[in-house]
XYZ file of C-alpha atoms in Angstrom:
282
model
C -7.718 14.074 12.706
C -6.938 15.271 9.207
C -3.441 14.834 7.817
C -2.765 16.682 4.592
C -0.372 15.566 1.884
C 3.108 17.030 1.903
C 4.802 16.728 -1.504
C 8.570 16.807 -1.870
C 10.128 17.740 -5.169
C 13.383 16.126 -6.148
C 16.353 18.323 -5.309
C 19.731 17.882 -6.904
C 23.160 18.635 -5.464
C 22.034 18.498 -1.849
C 24.884 18.474 0.669
C 26.040 15.441 2.606
C 26.071 12.071 0.914
C 25.360 8.855 2.757
C 26.285 5.499 1.244
C 24.210 2.363 1.618
C 26.045 -0.766 0.539
C 23.744 -3.012 -1.490
C 25.090 -6.345 -2.746
C 27.645 -5.725 -5.501
C 26.970 -2.040 -5.939
C 27.022 0.996 -3.667
C 23.836 3.053 -3.819
C 24.364 6.715 -3.020
C 21.597 8.208 -0.895
C 21.296 11.988 -0.705
C 20.160 13.969 2.305
C 16.520 14.086 1.241
C 16.329 10.317 0.901
C 18.052 9.772 4.228
C 15.528 12.033 5.970
C 12.637 10.203 4.299
C 14.059 6.863 5.442
C 14.273 8.185 8.990
C 10.675 9.406 9.125
C 9.337 6.193 7.602
C 11.254 4.067 10.103
C 10.047 6.200 13.018
C 6.459 5.947 11.812
C 6.713 2.174 11.552
C 8.171 1.918 15.056
C 5.441 4.169 16.458
C 2.780 1.852 15.032
C 4.517 -1.342 16.147
C 5.005 -0.048 19.684
C 1.334 0.942 19.971
C 0.084 -2.284 18.402
C 2.132 -4.405 20.804
C 0.638 -2.621 23.781
C -2.738 -3.835 24.997
C -5.369 -2.457 22.646
C -8.943 -3.027 23.782
C -11.730 -2.249 21.374
C -15.289 -3.247 20.576
C -15.089 -6.084 18.059
C -17.293 -4.591 15.339
C -16.638 -5.593 11.705
C -15.075 -2.188 10.986
C -12.800 -2.251 14.019
C -11.625 -5.781 13.283
C -11.108 -4.830 9.626
C -8.830 -1.902 10.554
C -6.898 -4.135 12.982
C -6.311 -6.649 10.176
C -5.215 -3.812 7.911
C -2.634 -2.496 10.366
C -1.035 -5.923 10.758
C -0.673 -6.277 6.997
C 0.414 -2.693 6.356
C 3.206 -2.759 8.968
C 4.765 -5.767 7.236
C 4.316 -4.287 3.761
C 5.765 -0.957 4.890
C 8.795 -2.763 6.327
C 9.264 -4.659 3.069
C 9.162 -1.381 1.125
C 11.874 0.115 3.347
C 14.058 -2.970 2.899
C 13.719 -2.766 -0.886
C 14.443 0.976 -0.929
C 17.468 0.524 1.336
C 18.893 -1.996 -1.102
C 18.272 0.074 -4.222
C 15.121 -1.615 -5.531
C 12.833 1.392 -5.713
C 10.818 -0.003 -8.638
C 9.739 -3.052 -6.652
C 9.135 -0.932 -3.561
C 6.813 1.259 -5.643
C 4.853 -1.840 -6.691
C 4.294 -2.712 -3.023
C 3.324 0.896 -2.330
C 0.449 0.336 -4.731
C -0.946 -2.145 -2.182
C -0.831 0.483 0.559
C -2.551 3.008 -1.714
C -5.302 0.494 -2.548
C -5.790 -0.229 1.143
C -6.107 3.459 1.975
C -8.583 3.873 -0.888
C -10.682 0.983 0.451
C -10.647 2.447 3.962
C -11.641 5.931 2.793
C -14.464 4.547 0.657
C -15.769 2.224 3.373
C -15.760 4.950 6.011
C -17.293 7.693 3.872
C -20.865 6.405 4.169
C -22.847 3.204 4.778
C -19.751 1.928 6.566
C -21.257 -1.150 8.194
C -22.765 -2.358 4.926
C -19.637 -1.591 2.911
C -17.279 -3.392 5.268
C -19.587 -6.434 5.268
C -19.541 -6.382 1.471
C -15.723 -6.128 1.548
C -15.446 -9.098 3.929
C -18.005 -11.268 2.131
C -16.176 -10.750 -1.158
C -13.679 -13.256 0.266
C -16.364 -15.940 -0.170
C -16.579 -15.109 -3.863
C -12.776 -15.268 -4.207
C -12.598 -18.654 -2.477
C -15.273 -19.997 -4.819
C -13.448 -18.710 -7.896
C -10.163 -20.295 -6.771
C -11.835 -23.604 -6.027
C -13.582 -23.588 -9.385
C -10.275 -22.882 -11.145
C -8.604 -25.798 -9.362
C -11.357 -28.183 -10.390
C -11.327 -26.916 -13.985
C -7.587 -26.884 -14.629
C -6.134 -30.273 -13.784
C -2.582 -28.961 -14.115
C -3.258 -26.716 -11.087
C -4.208 -29.543 -8.747
C -0.680 -29.646 -7.347
C -1.420 -26.295 -5.699
C -4.754 -27.359 -4.206
C -5.464 -28.109 -0.583
C -5.982 -31.878 -0.614
C -7.114 -31.678 3.024
C -10.462 -30.211 1.925
C -13.268 -32.740 1.993
C -16.026 -32.809 -0.617
C -18.368 -31.407 2.021
C -16.018 -28.483 2.724
C -15.625 -27.769 -0.977
C -19.384 -27.748 -1.451
C -19.744 -25.349 1.496
C -17.280 -22.931 -0.129
C -19.109 -23.111 -3.455
C -22.469 -22.549 -1.738
C -21.227 -19.545 0.270
C -19.650 -18.049 -2.850
C -22.954 -18.343 -4.710
C -24.872 -16.708 -1.852
C -22.395 -13.825 -1.633
C -22.591 -13.295 -5.389
C -26.381 -13.320 -5.357
C -26.485 -10.889 -2.440
C -24.001 -8.324 -3.730
C -23.778 -8.941 -7.497
C -19.991 -8.561 -7.460
C -18.469 -7.299 -10.693
C -15.143 -8.232 -12.234
C -13.447 -5.097 -10.803
C -13.500 -6.409 -7.216
C -15.435 -6.064 -3.982
C -16.884 -2.592 -4.481
C -19.894 -1.528 -6.521
C -17.595 1.063 -8.113
C -14.335 0.890 -10.028
C -11.127 2.026 -8.354
C -11.251 5.217 -10.431
C -14.793 6.020 -9.286
C -13.929 5.223 -5.676
C -10.912 7.550 -5.831
C -13.072 10.263 -7.382
C -15.686 9.785 -4.657
C -13.229 10.189 -1.754
C -10.991 12.916 -3.188
C -8.021 10.695 -4.098
C -8.266 11.043 -7.877
C -5.035 13.045 -8.301
C -3.020 10.309 -6.566
C -4.901 7.644 -8.508
C -4.125 9.181 -11.892
C -0.482 9.975 -11.156
C 1.121 7.751 -8.506
C -1.230 4.755 -8.690
C -1.084 4.467 -12.474
C 2.698 4.755 -12.347
C 2.825 1.919 -9.790
C 0.470 -0.182 -11.933
C 2.721 0.379 -14.931
C 5.666 -0.978 -12.966
C 3.670 -3.955 -11.714
C 2.399 -4.868 -15.184
C 5.761 -4.160 -16.873
C 4.484 -1.533 -19.293
C 7.063 -0.439 -21.833
C 7.739 2.760 -19.875
C 8.522 0.609 -16.831
C 11.315 -1.054 -18.802
C 13.042 2.249 -19.556
C 16.717 2.188 -18.623
C 17.070 -1.557 -18.118
C 19.067 -1.952 -21.328
C 21.235 0.318 -23.465
C 23.458 0.118 -26.527
C 27.212 0.550 -26.312
C 29.415 2.082 -29.046
C 29.297 -1.159 -31.003
C 25.508 -1.205 -30.648
C 25.622 -4.283 -28.485
C 22.913 -4.428 -25.808
C 23.998 -3.895 -22.230
C 21.655 -5.162 -19.521
C 21.314 -2.733 -16.609
C 20.272 -4.696 -13.530
C 22.263 -3.226 -10.639
C 20.529 -1.600 -7.667
C 20.036 2.165 -8.005
C 18.235 5.103 -6.449
C 15.579 5.087 -9.191
C 12.042 5.477 -7.743
C 13.397 5.370 -4.174
C 12.641 8.963 -3.217
C 9.185 9.163 -4.803
C 8.284 5.839 -3.175
C 9.387 6.970 0.279
C 7.328 10.156 -0.021
C 4.250 8.310 -1.274
C 4.354 5.437 1.191
C 4.772 7.785 4.152
C 1.762 9.782 3.009
C -0.478 6.741 2.505
C 0.669 4.817 5.582
C 0.303 7.672 8.066
C -3.249 8.260 6.820
C -4.065 4.601 7.442
C -2.541 4.875 10.913
C -4.632 7.986 11.495
C -7.825 6.036 10.682
C -6.705 3.186 12.957
C -6.184 5.641 15.796
C -9.543 7.335 15.253
C -11.586 4.135 14.972
C -10.058 2.328 17.947
C -9.633 5.508 20.023
C -5.979 4.773 20.734
C -5.151 8.235 22.046
C -2.347 8.861 19.541
C -3.809 12.136 18.218
C -1.255 14.491 19.724
C 1.731 12.253 19.002
C 0.676 11.727 15.383
C -0.013 15.409 14.782
C 3.271 16.456 16.383
C 5.157 13.878 14.329
C 3.461 14.932 11.085
C 4.114 18.615 11.797
C 7.789 17.799 12.340
C 7.860 15.858 9.066
C 6.145 18.676 7.164
C 8.600 21.220 8.569
C 11.559 19.078 7.497
C 10.134 18.720 3.988
C 9.613 22.482 3.698
C 13.232 23.067 4.665
C 14.364 20.601 1.994
C 12.243 22.276 -0.663
C 13.785 25.642 0.184
C 17.350 24.385 -0.385
């Protein structure tokens, strides 16, 4: 099932204002944002309800991978909605980056050589464990964070498995894949999102100077004023983006495990698309 992207442009002066009380400040949510909240919450509930029902599937590496993904993405999606509700759109956008990266991994794994790619993805965990263990043994000030329950034999096993995984796949510094994130996005037709939304989210995560815009200002006496209250900044664009990425992940989950959600997902997405078109025409 193919779900296309539906982009919503910001609309000003929309009717009906809804207020969401957030700590010491009231964040005003316009009609567009309220509708986006509603669709995201309904999507999350749809996934949770289906996941809590008995789901039987053949335990192949790919199927188990997508099951792991859904568990993580439901929690991350919920966290994003909580942050947006409370006026922390910037931090919600940072978490949305994780959902984008997950979708990118799924699309790249499933495009071709899926069995080999998912094995490479899973075995990269051996490399990561080895790197962490090496860091703990190198930096004595980090030993407080180590797992003292690990025996010397267990540590040696981790180091050995990490070396074998590295020799087998020749992992590069950019992660599990044999391609960079940019090249992966280009390969699966996600380059536009990568260059616009993903880079914006990375800027927020890494605190680029543009990400700091608006957090301080000068008053008439040129004294700095720190702006740290909740706001609607980045809330709407995050809700649009996360819905788009999450429903595509859910779509892959449904297809791989044959969950029978095709009609419900398509009907729900068509309803969402219709609502967004009505908003854009206001």
